[in-house]
Amino acid sequence: MMTQTAIEDKKAIAQKFSRAARYYDEASFIQKEIGHRLLERCQWLKQSPQTILNIGSATGRLAFELQKLYPKAQIIGLDHAWGMSELSHQKRVKKFFKNTPSFLCADMEILPFRAKTFDLIISNCTLEWSRALPGLALEFKRVLKENGNL
């Protein structure tokens, strides 16, 4: 069970990221490079994932790139910061993919999905924000399909 302080810390972090959403893409050069490398590694997957969860999707950059790589996949970007999710959604309506990612504001430690939903869970510079990594790993395991990739 999370303490009141931990809950307040999560809210404060989400608020800070929400306020920074407009400038995030300009300032996140490290995340861009890591995201590029993650996408390169996706090409090593034996099967194309049909359902993808992008944890800590921020402004949606990685989710949109994943959609280009896997145009038939259902992709959900999840971020705890409302401002990030809102900006991602605004970008979504400007894109002209046949299939576009969906974006959701939620806590990665309490995923709002049924068990065994995703073929791939991908995260870029997000896990360090967890205060309960063992529980987070169990949550990922719960929503990841058998033989899925993390």
Short mmCIF file of C-alpha atoms in Angstrom, two decimals:
data_model
loop_
_atom_site.label_atom_id
_atom_site.label_comp_id
_atom_site.label_asym_id
_atom_site.label_seq_id
_atom_site.Cartn_x
_atom_site.Cartn_y
_atom_site.Cartn_z
CA MET A 1 0.00 0.00 0.00
CA MET A 2 1.28 3.45 -0.90
CA THR A 3 1.79 6.05 1.79
CA GLN A 4 0.15 9.45 1.59
CA THR A 5 3.58 10.99 1.01
CA ALA A 6 4.25 8.67 -1.95
CA ILE A 7 0.88 9.57 -3.48
CA GLU A 8 1.58 13.29 -3.03
CA ASP A 9 5.05 12.85 -4.58
CA LYS A 10 3.53 11.16 -7.64
CA LYS A 11 1.01 13.98 -8.02
CA ALA A 12 3.74 16.63 -7.77
CA ILE A 13 5.89 14.85 -10.37
CA ALA A 14 2.91 14.51 -12.73
CA GLN A 15 2.10 18.21 -12.32
CA LYS A 16 5.69 19.21 -13.14
CA PHE A 17 5.73 17.06 -16.25
CA SER A 18 2.33 18.43 -17.28
CA ARG A 19 3.64 21.99 -17.04
CA ALA A 20 6.70 21.04 -19.12
CA ALA A 21 4.75 19.23 -21.85
CA ARG A 22 4.85 22.12 -24.35
CA TYR A 23 8.66 22.22 -24.20
CA TYR A 24 9.39 18.55 -23.68
CA ASP A 25 10.14 17.61 -27.29
CA GLU A 26 12.65 20.46 -27.60
CA ALA A 27 14.49 19.53 -24.40
CA SER A 28 14.39 15.74 -24.42
CA PHE A 29 17.38 14.97 -26.65
CA ILE A 30 18.52 12.05 -24.47
CA GLN A 31 15.05 10.48 -24.59
CA LYS A 32 15.02 10.92 -28.39
CA GLU A 33 18.30 9.03 -28.74
CA ILE A 34 17.23 6.24 -26.39
CA GLY A 35 13.88 6.01 -28.19
CA HIS A 36 15.68 5.66 -31.51
CA ARG A 37 17.77 2.82 -30.08
CA LEU A 38 14.68 1.12 -28.66
CA LEU A 39 13.05 1.22 -32.09
CA GLU A 40 16.16 -0.34 -33.64
CA ARG A 41 15.93 -3.19 -31.15
CA CYS A 42 12.26 -3.77 -31.96
CA GLN A 43 13.38 -4.98 -35.36
CA TRP A 44 14.93 -8.00 -33.59
CA LEU A 45 11.53 -9.22 -32.41
CA LYS A 46 10.61 -12.56 -33.94
CA GLN A 47 6.96 -11.59 -34.46
CA SER A 48 5.35 -8.22 -35.07
CA PRO A 49 3.42 -7.19 -31.97
CA GLN A 50 -0.29 -6.59 -32.46
CA THR A 51 -0.85 -4.84 -29.12
CA ILE A 52 1.73 -2.42 -27.70
CA LEU A 53 1.80 -0.49 -24.44
CA ASN A 54 4.13 2.51 -24.35
CA ILE A 55 4.72 3.28 -20.67
CA GLY A 56 5.65 6.91 -20.02
CA SER A 57 4.62 7.97 -23.51
CA ALA A 58 5.19 11.67 -22.76
CA THR A 59 4.24 13.66 -25.90
CA GLY A 60 3.68 10.52 -27.97
CA ARG A 61 6.85 10.62 -30.07
CA LEU A 62 7.77 6.95 -29.50
CA ALA A 63 4.15 5.78 -29.91
CA PHE A 64 3.90 7.48 -33.31
CA GLU A 65 7.22 5.96 -34.40
CA LEU A 66 6.02 2.54 -33.24
CA GLN A 67 2.88 3.04 -35.35
CA LYS A 68 5.05 3.60 -38.42
CA LEU A 69 7.03 0.45 -37.61
CA TYR A 70 3.90 -1.62 -36.84
CA PRO A 71 1.06 0.02 -38.82
CA LYS A 72 -1.49 -2.70 -37.98
CA ALA A 73 -0.77 -2.73 -34.24
CA GLN A 74 -3.04 -1.28 -31.58
CA ILE A 75 -0.80 1.07 -29.60
CA ILE A 76 -1.64 2.67 -26.29
CA GLY A 77 0.54 5.40 -24.84
CA LEU A 78 0.24 5.76 -21.09
CA ASP A 79 1.58 8.65 -19.04
CA HIS A 80 0.91 9.79 -15.49
CA ALA A 81 1.05 13.47 -16.46
CA TRP A 82 -2.25 14.80 -17.76
CA GLY A 83 -0.50 17.53 -19.79
CA MET A 84 1.61 14.96 -21.62
CA SER A 85 -1.40 12.76 -22.43
CA GLU A 86 -3.40 15.77 -23.59
CA LEU A 87 -0.61 16.97 -25.89
CA SER A 88 -0.22 13.44 -27.30
CA HIS A 89 -3.93 13.33 -28.04
CA GLN A 90 -3.75 16.71 -29.81
CA LYS A 91 -0.91 15.43 -31.98
CA ARG A 92 -2.90 12.26 -32.66
CA VAL A 93 -5.69 14.08 -34.44
CA LYS A 94 -3.11 15.80 -36.66
CA LYS A 95 -1.58 12.52 -37.85
CA PHE A 96 -2.93 10.70 -40.87
CA PHE A 97 -2.20 7.09 -40.03
CA LYS A 98 -4.90 4.62 -40.89
CA ASN A 99 -4.47 3.36 -37.34
CA THR A 100 -3.35 5.89 -34.72
CA PRO A 101 -2.14 5.37 -31.16
CA SER A 102 -4.49 6.03 -28.27
CA PHE A 103 -3.31 7.93 -25.22
CA LEU A 104 -4.29 7.49 -21.61
CA CYS A 105 -3.41 9.29 -18.40
CA ALA A 106 -2.87 6.61 -15.74
CA ASP A 107 -0.40 5.28 -13.20
CA MET A 108 2.05 2.69 -14.53
CA GLU A 109 2.01 0.95 -11.14
CA ILE A 110 -1.75 0.34 -11.35
CA LEU A 111 -2.42 -0.47 -15.00
CA PRO A 112 -6.08 -0.26 -16.05
CA PHE A 113 -5.91 -3.27 -18.39
CA ARG A 114 -6.97 -6.90 -18.28
CA ALA A 115 -4.39 -9.60 -17.81
CA LYS A 116 -2.48 -10.78 -20.86
CA THR A 117 -3.41 -7.81 -23.07
CA PHE A 118 -0.11 -6.74 -24.67
CA ASP A 119 2.44 -8.38 -26.98
CA LEU A 120 4.99 -5.64 -26.25
CA ILE A 121 5.53 -3.23 -23.39
CA ILE A 122 8.07 -0.52 -24.14
CA SER A 123 9.28 2.28 -21.90
CA ASN A 124 11.80 5.05 -22.42
CA CYS A 125 13.29 6.73 -19.32
CA THR A 126 10.26 6.06 -17.13
CA LEU A 127 10.96 3.19 -14.78
CA GLU A 128 13.23 5.30 -12.59
CA TRP A 129 10.12 7.18 -11.43
CA SER A 130 8.71 4.05 -9.78
CA ARG A 131 8.96 3.79 -6.02
CA ALA A 132 8.00 0.11 -6.13
CA LEU A 133 9.94 -1.65 -8.89
CA PRO A 134 9.10 -5.22 -7.76
CA GLY A 135 5.38 -4.41 -7.85
CA LEU A 136 5.77 -2.65 -11.18
CA ALA A 137 7.47 -5.73 -12.64
CA LEU A 138 4.56 -7.87 -11.44
CA GLU A 139 2.09 -5.44 -13.01
CA PHE A 140 3.94 -5.62 -16.33
CA LYS A 141 3.96 -9.41 -16.10
CA ARG A 142 0.21 -9.38 -15.45
CA VAL A 143 -0.68 -7.41 -18.61
CA LEU A 144 1.95 -8.97 -20.87
CA LYS A 145 0.83 -11.89 -23.03
CA GLU A 146 2.64 -15.20 -22.78
CA ASN A 147 5.82 -14.93 -24.90
CA GLY A 148 5.37 -11.15 -24.96
CA ASN A 149 8.32 -8.77 -24.90
CA LEU A 150 9.34 -6.08 -22.45
#
